C-alpha positions as semicolon CSV with decimal commas, in nm:
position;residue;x (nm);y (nm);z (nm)
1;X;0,177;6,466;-8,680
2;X;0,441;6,296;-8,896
3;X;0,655;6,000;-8,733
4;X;0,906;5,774;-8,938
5;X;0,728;5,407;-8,973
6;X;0,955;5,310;-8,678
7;X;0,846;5,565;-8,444
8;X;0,472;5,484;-8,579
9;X;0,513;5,129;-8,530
10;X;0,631;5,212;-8,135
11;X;0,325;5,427;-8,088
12;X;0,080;5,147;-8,227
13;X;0,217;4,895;-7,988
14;X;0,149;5,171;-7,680
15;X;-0,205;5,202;-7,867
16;X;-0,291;4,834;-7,841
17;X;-0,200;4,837;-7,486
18;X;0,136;4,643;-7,524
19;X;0,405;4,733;-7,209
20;X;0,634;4,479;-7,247
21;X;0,763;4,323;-7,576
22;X;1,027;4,026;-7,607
23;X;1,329;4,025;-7,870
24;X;1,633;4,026;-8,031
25;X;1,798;4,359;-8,200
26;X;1,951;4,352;-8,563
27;X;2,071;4,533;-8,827
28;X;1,727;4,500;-8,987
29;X;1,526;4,633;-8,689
30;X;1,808;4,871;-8,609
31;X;1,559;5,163;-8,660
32;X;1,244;5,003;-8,475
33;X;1,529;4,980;-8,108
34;X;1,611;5,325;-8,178
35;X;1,279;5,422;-8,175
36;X;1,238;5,197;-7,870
37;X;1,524;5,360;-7,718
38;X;1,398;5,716;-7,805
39;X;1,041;5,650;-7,674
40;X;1,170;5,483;-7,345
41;X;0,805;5,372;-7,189
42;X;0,766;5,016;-7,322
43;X;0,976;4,748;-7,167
44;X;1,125;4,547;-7,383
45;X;1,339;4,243;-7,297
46;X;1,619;4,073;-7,493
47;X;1,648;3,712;-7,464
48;X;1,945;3,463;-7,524
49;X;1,813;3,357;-7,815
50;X;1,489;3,455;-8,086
51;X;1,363;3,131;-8,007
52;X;1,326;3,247;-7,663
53;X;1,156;3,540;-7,727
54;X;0,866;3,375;-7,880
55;X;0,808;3,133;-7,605
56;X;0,857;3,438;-7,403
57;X;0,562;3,639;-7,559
58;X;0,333;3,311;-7,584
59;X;0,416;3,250;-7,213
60;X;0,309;3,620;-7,144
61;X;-0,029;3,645;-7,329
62;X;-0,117;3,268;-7,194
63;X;-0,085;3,397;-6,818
64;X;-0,224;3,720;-6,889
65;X;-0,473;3,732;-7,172
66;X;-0,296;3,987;-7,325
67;X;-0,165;3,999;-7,640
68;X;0,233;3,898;-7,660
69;X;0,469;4,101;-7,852
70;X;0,791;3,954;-8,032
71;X;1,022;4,159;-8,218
72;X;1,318;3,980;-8,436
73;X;1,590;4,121;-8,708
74;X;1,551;3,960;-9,096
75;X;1,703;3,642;-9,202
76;X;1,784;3,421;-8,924
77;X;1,624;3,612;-8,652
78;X;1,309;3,556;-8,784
79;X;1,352;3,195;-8,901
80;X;1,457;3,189;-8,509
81;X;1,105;3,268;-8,445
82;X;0,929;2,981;-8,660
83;X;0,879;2,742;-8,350
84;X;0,739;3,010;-8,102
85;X;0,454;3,116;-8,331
86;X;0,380;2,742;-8,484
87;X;0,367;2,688;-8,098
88;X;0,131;2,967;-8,042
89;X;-0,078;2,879;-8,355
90;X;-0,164;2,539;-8,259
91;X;-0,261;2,630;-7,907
92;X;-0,458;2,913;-8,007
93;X;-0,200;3,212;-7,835
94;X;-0,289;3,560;-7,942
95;X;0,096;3,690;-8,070
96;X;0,184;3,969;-8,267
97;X;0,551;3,904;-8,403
98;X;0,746;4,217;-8,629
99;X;1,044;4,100;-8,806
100;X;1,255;4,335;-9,016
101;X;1,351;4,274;-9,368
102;X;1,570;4,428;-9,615
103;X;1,476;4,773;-9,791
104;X;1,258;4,756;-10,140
105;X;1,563;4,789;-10,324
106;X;1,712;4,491;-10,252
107;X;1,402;4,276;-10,189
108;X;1,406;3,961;-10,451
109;X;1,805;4,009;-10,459
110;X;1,886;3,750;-10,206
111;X;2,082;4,032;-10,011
112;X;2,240;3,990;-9,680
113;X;2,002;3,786;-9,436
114;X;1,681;3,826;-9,641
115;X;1,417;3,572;-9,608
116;X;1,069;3,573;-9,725
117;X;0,941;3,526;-9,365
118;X;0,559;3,580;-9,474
119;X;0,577;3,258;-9,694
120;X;0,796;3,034;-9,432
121;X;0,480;3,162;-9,163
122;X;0,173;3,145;-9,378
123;X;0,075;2,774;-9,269
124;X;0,144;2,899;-8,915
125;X;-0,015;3,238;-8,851
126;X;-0,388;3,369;-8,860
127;X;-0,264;3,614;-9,130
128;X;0,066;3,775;-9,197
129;X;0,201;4,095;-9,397
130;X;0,481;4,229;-9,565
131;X;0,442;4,637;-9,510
132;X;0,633;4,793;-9,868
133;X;0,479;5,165;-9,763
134;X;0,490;5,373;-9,444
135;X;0,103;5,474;-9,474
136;X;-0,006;5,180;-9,448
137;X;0,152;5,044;-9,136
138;X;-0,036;5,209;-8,893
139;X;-0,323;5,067;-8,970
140;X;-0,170;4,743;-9,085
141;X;-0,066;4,711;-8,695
142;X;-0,387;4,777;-8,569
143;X;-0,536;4,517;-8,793
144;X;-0,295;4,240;-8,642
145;X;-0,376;4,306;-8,314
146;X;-0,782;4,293;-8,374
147;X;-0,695;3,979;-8,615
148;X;-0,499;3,810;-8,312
149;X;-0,780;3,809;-8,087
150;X;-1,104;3,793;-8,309
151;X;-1,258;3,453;-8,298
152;X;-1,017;3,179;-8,253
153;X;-0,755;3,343;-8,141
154;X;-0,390;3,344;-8,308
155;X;-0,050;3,470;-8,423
156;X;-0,003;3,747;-8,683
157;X;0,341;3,860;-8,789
158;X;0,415;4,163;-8,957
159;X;0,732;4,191;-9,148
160;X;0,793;4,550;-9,199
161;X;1,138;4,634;-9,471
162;X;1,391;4,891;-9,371
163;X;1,301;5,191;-9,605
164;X;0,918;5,191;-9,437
165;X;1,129;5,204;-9,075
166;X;1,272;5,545;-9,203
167;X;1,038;5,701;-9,412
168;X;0,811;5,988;-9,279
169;X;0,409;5,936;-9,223
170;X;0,163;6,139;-9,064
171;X;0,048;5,948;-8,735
172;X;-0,311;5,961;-8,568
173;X;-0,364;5,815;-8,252
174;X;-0,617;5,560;-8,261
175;X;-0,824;5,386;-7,977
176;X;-0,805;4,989;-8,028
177;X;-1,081;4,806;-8,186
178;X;-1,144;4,537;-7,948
179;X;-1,342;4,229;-8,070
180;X;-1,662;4,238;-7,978
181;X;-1,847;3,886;-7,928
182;X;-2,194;3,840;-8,061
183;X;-2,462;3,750;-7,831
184;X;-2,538;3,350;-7,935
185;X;-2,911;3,342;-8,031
186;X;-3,189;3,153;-7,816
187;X;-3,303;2,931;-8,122
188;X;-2,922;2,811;-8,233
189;X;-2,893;2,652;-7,875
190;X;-3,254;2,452;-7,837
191;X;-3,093;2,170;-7,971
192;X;-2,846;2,126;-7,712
193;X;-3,088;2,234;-7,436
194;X;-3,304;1,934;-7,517
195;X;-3,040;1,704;-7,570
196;X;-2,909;1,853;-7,215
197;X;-3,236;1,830;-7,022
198;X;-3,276;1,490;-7,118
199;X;-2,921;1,344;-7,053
200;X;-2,892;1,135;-6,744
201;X;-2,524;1,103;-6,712
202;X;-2,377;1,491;-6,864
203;X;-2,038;1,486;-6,887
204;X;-1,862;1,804;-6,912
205;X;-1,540;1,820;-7,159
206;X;-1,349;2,145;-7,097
207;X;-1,072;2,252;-7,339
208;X;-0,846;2,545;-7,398
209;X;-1,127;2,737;-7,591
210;X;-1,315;2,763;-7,272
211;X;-0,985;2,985;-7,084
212;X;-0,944;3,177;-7,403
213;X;-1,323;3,244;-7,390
214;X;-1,321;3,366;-7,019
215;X;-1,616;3,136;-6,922
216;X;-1,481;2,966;-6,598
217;X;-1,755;3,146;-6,438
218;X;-2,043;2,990;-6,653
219;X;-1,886;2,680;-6,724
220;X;-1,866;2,612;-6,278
221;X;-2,288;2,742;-6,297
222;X;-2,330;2,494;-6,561
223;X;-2,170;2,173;-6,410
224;X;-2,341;2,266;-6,086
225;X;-2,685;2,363;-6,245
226;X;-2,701;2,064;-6,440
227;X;-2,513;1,788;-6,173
228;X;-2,233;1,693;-6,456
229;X;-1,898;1,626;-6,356
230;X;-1,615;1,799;-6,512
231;X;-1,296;1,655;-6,713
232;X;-1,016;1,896;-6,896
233;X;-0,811;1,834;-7,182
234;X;-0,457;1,921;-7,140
235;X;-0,486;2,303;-7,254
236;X;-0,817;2,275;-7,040
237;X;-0,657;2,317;-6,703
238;X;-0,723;2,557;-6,454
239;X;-1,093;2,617;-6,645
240;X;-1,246;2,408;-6,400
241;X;-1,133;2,432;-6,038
242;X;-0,916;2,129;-5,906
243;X;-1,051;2,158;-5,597
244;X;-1,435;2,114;-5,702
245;X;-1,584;1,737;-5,582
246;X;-1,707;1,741;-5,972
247;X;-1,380;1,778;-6,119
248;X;-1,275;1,435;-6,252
249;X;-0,922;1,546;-6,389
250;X;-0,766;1,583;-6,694
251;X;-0,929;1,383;-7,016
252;X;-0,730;1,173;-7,243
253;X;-0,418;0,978;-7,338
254;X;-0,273;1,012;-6,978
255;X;-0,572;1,128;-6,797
256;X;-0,752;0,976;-6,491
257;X;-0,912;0,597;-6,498
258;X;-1,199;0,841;-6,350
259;X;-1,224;1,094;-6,695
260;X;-1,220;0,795;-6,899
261;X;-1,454;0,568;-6,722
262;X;-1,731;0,846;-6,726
263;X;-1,668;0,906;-7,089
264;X;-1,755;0,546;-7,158
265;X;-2,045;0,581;-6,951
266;X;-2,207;0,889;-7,028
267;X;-2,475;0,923;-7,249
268;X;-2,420;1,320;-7,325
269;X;-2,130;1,495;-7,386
270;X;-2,106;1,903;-7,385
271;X;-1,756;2,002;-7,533
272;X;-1,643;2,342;-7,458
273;X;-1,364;2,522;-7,612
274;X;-1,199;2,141;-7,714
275;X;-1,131;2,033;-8,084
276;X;-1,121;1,617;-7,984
277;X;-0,720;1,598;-8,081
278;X;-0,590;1,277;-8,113
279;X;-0,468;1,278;-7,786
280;X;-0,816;1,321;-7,656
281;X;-1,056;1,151;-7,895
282;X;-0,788;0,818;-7,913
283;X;-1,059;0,584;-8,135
284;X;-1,249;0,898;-8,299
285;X;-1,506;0,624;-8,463
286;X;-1,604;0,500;-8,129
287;X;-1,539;0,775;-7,898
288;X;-1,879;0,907;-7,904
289;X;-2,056;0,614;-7,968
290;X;-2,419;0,619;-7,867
291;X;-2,391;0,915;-7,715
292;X;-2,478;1,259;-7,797
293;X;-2,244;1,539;-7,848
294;X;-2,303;1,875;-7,773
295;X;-2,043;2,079;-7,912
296;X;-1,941;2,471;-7,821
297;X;-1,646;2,645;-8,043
298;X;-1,611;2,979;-8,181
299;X;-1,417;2,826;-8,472
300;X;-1,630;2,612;-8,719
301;X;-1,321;2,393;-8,851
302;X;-1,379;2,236;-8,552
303;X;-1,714;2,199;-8,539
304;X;-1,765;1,778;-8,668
305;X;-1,388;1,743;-8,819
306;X;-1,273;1,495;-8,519
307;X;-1,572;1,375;-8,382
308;X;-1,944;1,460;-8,490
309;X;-2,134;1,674;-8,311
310;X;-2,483;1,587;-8,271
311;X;-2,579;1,926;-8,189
312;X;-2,404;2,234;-8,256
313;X;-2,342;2,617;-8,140
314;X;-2,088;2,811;-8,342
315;X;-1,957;3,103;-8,106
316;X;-1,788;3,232;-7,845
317;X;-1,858;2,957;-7,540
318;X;-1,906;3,227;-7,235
319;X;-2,146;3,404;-7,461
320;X;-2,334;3,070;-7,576
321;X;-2,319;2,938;-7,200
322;X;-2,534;3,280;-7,107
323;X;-2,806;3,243;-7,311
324;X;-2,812;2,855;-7,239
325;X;-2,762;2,870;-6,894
326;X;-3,176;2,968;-6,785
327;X;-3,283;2,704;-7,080
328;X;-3,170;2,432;-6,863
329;X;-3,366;2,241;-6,619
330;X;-3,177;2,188;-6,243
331;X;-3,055;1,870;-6,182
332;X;-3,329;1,597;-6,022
333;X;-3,105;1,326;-5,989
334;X;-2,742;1,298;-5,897
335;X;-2,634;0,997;-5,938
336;X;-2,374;1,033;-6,196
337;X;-2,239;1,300;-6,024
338;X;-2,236;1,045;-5,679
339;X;-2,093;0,779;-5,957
340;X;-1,809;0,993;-6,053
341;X;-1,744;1,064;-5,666
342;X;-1,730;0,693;-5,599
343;X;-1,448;0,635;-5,891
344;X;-1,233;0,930;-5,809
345;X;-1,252;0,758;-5,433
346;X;-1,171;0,438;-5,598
347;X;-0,888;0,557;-5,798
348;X;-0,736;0,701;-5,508
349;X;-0,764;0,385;-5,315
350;X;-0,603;0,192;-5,556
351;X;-0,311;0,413;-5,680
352;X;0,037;0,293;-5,653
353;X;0,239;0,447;-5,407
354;X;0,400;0,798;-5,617
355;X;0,797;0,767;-5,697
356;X;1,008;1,031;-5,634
357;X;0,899;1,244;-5,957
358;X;0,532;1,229;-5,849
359;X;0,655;1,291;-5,484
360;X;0,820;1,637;-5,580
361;X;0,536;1,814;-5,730
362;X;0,308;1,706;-5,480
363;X;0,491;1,890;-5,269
364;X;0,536;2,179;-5,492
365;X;0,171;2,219;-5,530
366;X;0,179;2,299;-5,146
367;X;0,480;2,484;-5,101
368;X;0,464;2,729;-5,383
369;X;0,395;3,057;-5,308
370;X;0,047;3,162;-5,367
371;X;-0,039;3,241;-5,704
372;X;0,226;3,126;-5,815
373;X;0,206;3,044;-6,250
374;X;0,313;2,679;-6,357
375;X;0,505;2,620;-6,634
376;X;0,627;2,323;-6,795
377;X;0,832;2,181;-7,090
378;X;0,736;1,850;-7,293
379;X;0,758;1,497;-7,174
380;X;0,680;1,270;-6,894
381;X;0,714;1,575;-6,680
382;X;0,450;1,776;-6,794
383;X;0,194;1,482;-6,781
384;X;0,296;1,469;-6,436
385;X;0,255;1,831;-6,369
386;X;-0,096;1,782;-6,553
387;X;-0,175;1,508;-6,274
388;X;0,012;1,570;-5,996
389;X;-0,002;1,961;-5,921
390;X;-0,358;2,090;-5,905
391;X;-0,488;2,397;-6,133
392;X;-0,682;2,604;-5,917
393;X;-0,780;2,894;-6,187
394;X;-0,725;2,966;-6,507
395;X;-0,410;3,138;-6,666
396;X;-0,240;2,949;-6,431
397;X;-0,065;2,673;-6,636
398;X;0,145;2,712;-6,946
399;X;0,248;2,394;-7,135
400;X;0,227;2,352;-7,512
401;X;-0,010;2,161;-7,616
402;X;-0,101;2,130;-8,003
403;X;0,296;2,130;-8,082
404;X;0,437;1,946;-7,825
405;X;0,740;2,216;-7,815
406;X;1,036;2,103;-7,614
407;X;1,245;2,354;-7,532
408;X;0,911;2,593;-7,461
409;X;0,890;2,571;-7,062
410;X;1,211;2,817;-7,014
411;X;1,102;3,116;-7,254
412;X;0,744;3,064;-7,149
413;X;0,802;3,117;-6,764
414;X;1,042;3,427;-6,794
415;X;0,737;3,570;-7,026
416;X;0,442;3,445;-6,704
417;X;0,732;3,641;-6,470
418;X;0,713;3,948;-6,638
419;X;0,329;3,963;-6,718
420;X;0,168;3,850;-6,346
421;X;0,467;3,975;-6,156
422;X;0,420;3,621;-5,974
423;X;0,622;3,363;-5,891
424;X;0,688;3,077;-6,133
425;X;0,702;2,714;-6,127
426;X;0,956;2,588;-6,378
427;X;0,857;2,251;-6,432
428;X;1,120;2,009;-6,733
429;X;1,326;1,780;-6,804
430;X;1,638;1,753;-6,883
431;X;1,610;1,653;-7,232
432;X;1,375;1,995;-7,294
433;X;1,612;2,193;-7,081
434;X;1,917;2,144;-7,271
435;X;1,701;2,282;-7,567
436;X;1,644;2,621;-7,469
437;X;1,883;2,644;-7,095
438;X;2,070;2,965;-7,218
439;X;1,742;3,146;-7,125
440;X;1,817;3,112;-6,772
441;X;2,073;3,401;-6,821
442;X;1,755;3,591;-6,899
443;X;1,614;3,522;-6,613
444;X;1,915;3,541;-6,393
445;X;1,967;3,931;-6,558
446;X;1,594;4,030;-6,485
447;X;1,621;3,868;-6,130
448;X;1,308;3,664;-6,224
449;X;1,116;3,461;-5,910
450;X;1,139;3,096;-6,100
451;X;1,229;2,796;-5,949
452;X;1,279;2,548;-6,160
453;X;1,191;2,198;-6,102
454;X;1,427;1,987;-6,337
455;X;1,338;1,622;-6,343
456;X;1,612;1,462;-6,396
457;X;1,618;1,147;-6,565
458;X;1,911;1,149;-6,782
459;X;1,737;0,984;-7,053
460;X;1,436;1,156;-7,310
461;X;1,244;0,992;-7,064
462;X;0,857;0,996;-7,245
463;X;1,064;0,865;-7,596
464;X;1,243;0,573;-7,346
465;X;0,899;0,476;-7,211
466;X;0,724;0,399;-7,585
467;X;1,065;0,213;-7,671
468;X;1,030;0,021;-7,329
469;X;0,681;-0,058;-7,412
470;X;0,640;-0,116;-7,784
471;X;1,030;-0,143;-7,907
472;X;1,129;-0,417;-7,643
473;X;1,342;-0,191;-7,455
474;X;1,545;-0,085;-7,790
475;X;1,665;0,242;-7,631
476;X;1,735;0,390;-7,963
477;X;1,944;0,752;-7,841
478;X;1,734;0,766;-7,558
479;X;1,934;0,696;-7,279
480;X;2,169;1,043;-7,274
481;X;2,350;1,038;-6,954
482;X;2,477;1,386;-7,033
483;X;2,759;1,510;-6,780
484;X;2,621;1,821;-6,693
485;X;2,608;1,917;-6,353
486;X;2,298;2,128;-6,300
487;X;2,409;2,276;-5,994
488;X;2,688;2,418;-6,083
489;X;2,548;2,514;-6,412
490;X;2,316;2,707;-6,235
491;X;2,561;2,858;-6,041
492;X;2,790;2,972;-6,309
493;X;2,472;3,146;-6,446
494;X;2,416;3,362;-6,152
495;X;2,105;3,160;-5,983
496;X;2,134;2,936;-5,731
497;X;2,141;2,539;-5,760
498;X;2,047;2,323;-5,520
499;X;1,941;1,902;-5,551
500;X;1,696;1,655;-5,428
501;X;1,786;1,333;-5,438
502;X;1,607;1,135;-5,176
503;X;1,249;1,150;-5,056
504;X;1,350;1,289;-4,710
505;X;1,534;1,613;-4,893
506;X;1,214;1,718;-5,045
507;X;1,027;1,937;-4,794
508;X;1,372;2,115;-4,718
509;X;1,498;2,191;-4,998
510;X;1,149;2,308;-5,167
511;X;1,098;2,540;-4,872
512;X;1,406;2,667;-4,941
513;X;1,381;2,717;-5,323
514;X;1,060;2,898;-5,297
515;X;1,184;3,112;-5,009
516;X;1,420;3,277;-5,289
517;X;1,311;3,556;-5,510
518;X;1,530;3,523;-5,804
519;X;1,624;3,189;-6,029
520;X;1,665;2,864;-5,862
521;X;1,759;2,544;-6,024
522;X;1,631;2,251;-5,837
523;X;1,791;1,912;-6,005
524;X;1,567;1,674;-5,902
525;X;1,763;1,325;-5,943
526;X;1,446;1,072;-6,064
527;X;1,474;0,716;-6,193
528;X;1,480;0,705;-6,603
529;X;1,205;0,381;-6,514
530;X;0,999;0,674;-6,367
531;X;0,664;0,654;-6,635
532;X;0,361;0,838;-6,697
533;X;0,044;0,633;-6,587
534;X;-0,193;0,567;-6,733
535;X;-0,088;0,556;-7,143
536;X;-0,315;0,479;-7,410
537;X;-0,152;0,405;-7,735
538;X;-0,389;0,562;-8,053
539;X;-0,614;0,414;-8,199
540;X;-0,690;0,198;-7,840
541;X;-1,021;0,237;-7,652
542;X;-0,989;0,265;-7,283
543;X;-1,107;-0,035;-7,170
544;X;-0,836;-0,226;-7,326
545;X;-0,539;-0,020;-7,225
546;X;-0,576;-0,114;-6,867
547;X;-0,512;-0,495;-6,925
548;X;-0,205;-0,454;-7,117
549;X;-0,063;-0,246;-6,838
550;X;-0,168;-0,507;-6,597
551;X;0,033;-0,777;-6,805
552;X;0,342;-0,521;-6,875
């Protein structure tokens, strides 16, 4: 049957199994909202901002393993979009993003709000294309969508000019090709095995790899088959339960004294899913020292670039974990599991009381509704999310990782809303959400279930702590003290606003804020001398972070 590329482009989203796409029209992609108008079965939701969008369509595919869907105009609308899919890139987000350009005529011309968006994007997307003819964007669709989610998984944009939009093709439906992941052979894993079998103190190291993978089932058979305590990187969370006695907590930077202790100590570590960033492997010459690594990643970049691995498997990790699960011998002797036990018991008896930041999401984690999706910003705040409020399963915490993307949290939780149909923990700051706080009209329009949890601090709180600590307390634009009341902000948005201020307001005015269905703005009044404990500067080992934080 013959469609205009529009209409074809509409039906290939359908195809893919896309229901709801994020974006912002344009006189560009005036053709592609007609056709979304016309068609009328795929929700699509329009943000304040393209910016938005993005974070919008990462925030849905994280939480759902779906693949998001962003749709922006030419020109600024799609430079708008730069930050979502760098954001998406570096954390691995399947995204499929369609701009609209200018038709062939006036490509090259530097008409009205052309931009060659494929160039800007190429360091930042899996693969991108620039569709010139209407028979080939069928298929060029299709091939984004397999492209996003083969392998290491990504963003692929599509730019798509004006005269393919209009012009007449004959359309076929199509059945998605879905990425199939080879079985990982018997012989490419006796390596590890060995090295496995003969460890006495296996450490687990869980990273985002292993939630993009689906392996939370092996990965729980494996710590428990082979008596090794868990630890997750950041983008890690939720792929080990929080609840398990042999999770350890969250590896790294500003993990637990527990993670890092048993890193020093263990003589074998398996690495699922986790590329040793900088925030992870903080001395990459001596973080593995005598020690062996076994490392699991679909992507081979990774495989030795941080840290070398002394043995391994190239593939998908749930996959590799199936065939190596019966080579491994059950655990004899527990003792590094009963060692880890004995430090998290330690840690916990020596913790300083929690101020009122720490306090809050405690709470939280008990009062939110179950199932409920965190989400969180970039700062002190989301390293106290990452300790603080417990990650249960995976899909259940959004947070940018790789970029570090202020401004993310609010896009990110109205695309969670939409895809689990759950409620949504809001977690920022107020430096991040003054970046991207017109978004909460989104919300407010869609009568979205997010509360959000703003801490704050009025100050750019994680900056203020490394000036505190390294600059001698030169609080170089750092200390903000913006006038903004966030209660009545809220309010004049259309959610409602309510404030915590002192520890005995907590409980109340949580169990209120969850007890609402639509947006709620909770501004949570902390101390700017509120920090994120432990921090290990780069380059440190862990052994010597702890006494200068006992001198500072």
């Amino acid at each position: 049957m013959k469609k205009i590329g529009a209409e074809i482009l509409i039906e290939c989203l359908k195809e893919q199994g896309a229901d709801t796409v994020f974006g912002y029209p344009g006189g560009a992609v005036l053709d592609i909202y007609d056709a979304l108008y016309r068609d009328g079965t795929l929700n699509h939701v329009i943000t304040a901002h393209e910016q938005g969008a993005a974070h919008a369509a990462d925030g849905y595919a994280r939480s759902t393993g779906k693949t998001g869907v962003v749709i922006a105009t030419s020109g600024p609308g799609a430079t708008n979009l730069v930050t979502g899919i760098a954001t998406a890139f570096m954390d691995s987000v399947p995204l499929v993003a369609v701009t609209g350009n200018v038709g062939i005529n006036f490509l090259g011309r530097d008409s009205f709000q052309e931009i060659d968006i494929t160039g800007i994007t190429l360091p930042v997307t899996k693969h991108n294309y620039i569709v010139k003819d209407v028979n080939e964007l069928a298929d060029t669709v299709r091939e984004a969508f397999r492209i996003a989610n083969s392998g290491r998984k990504g963003p692929v944009l599509i730019d798509i000019l004006k005269n393919v939009q209009t012009a007449e093709a004959e359309y076929e439906p199509q059945k998605p090709l879905l990425p199939a992941h080879k079985p990982v052979r018997k012989g490419a894993l006796t390596g590890a095995a060995e090295a496995i079998n003969s460890a006495k103190k296996p450490l687990l190291m869980i990273g985002g790899g292993a939630i993009a993978s689906e392996a939370s089932a092996e990965i729980l058979a494996l710590a428990e088959k082979i008596g090794a305590p868990a630890a997750c990187t950041l983008m890690g969370l939720g792929a080990f339960p929080a609840s398990h006695p042999l999770f350890c907590g969250m590896m790294g930077m500003h993990g637990t004294h527990t993670a890092a202790k048993l890193c020093m100590e263990s003589d074998c570590i398996i690495a699922l899913g986790t590329r040793f960033s900088d925030r992870v492997a903080l001395n990459r010459d001596k973080f593995a020292e005598g020690k062996s690594v076994v490392q699991i990643d679909i992507d081979d970049a990774e495989i030795d670039k941080n840290v070398t691995a002394t043995h391994s498997v190239l593939g998908d990790i749930k996959e590799a974990l199936k065939t190596l699960l019966p080579m491994l011998e059950p655990v004899k002797n527990r003792a590094f599991a009963q060692t880890a036990q004995a430090y998290k018991a330690e840690e916990k008896a020596g913790a300083k009381a929690p101020e009122l930041g720490h306090k809050i999401l405690i709470e939280a984690a008990k009062l939110a509704p179950e199932g409920s999706v965190v989400a969180t910003d970039v700062g002190q705040h989301q390293m106290w999310t990452a300790q603080y409020f417990p990650v249960e399963r995976p899909r259940a915490l959004c947070t940018s990782g790789g970029l570090g993307t202020m401004g993310y949290g609010m896009g990110a939780a109205i695309g969670a809303a939409f895809g689990t149909k759950k409620h949504v923990v809001l977690v920022t700051g107020d430096g991040s959400f003054n970046m991207n706080l017109n978004e909460l009209s989104t919300a407010v329009t869609n009568n979205l279930p997010i509360t959000i949890l703003l801490m704050n601090n009025r100050a750019l709180g994680m900056v203020r702590q490394w000036q505190k600590l390294f600059y001698k307390n030169r609080f170089s634009q750092t200390n903000v003290h913006k006038k903004t009341d966030y209660v009545k902000f809220a309010e004049s948005f259309g959610a409602t606003g309510l404030r915590i201020e002192k520890e005995e307001e907590i409980a109340p005015v949580l169990q209120r804020a969850f007890s609402i269905s639509s947006p709620v703005l909770v501004d949570c009044r902390v101390s700017e001398d509120e920090n994120v404990l432990p921090m290990i500067k780069p380059g440190q080992t862990y052994d010597t972070i702890m006494t200068e934080w006992e001198e500072s």
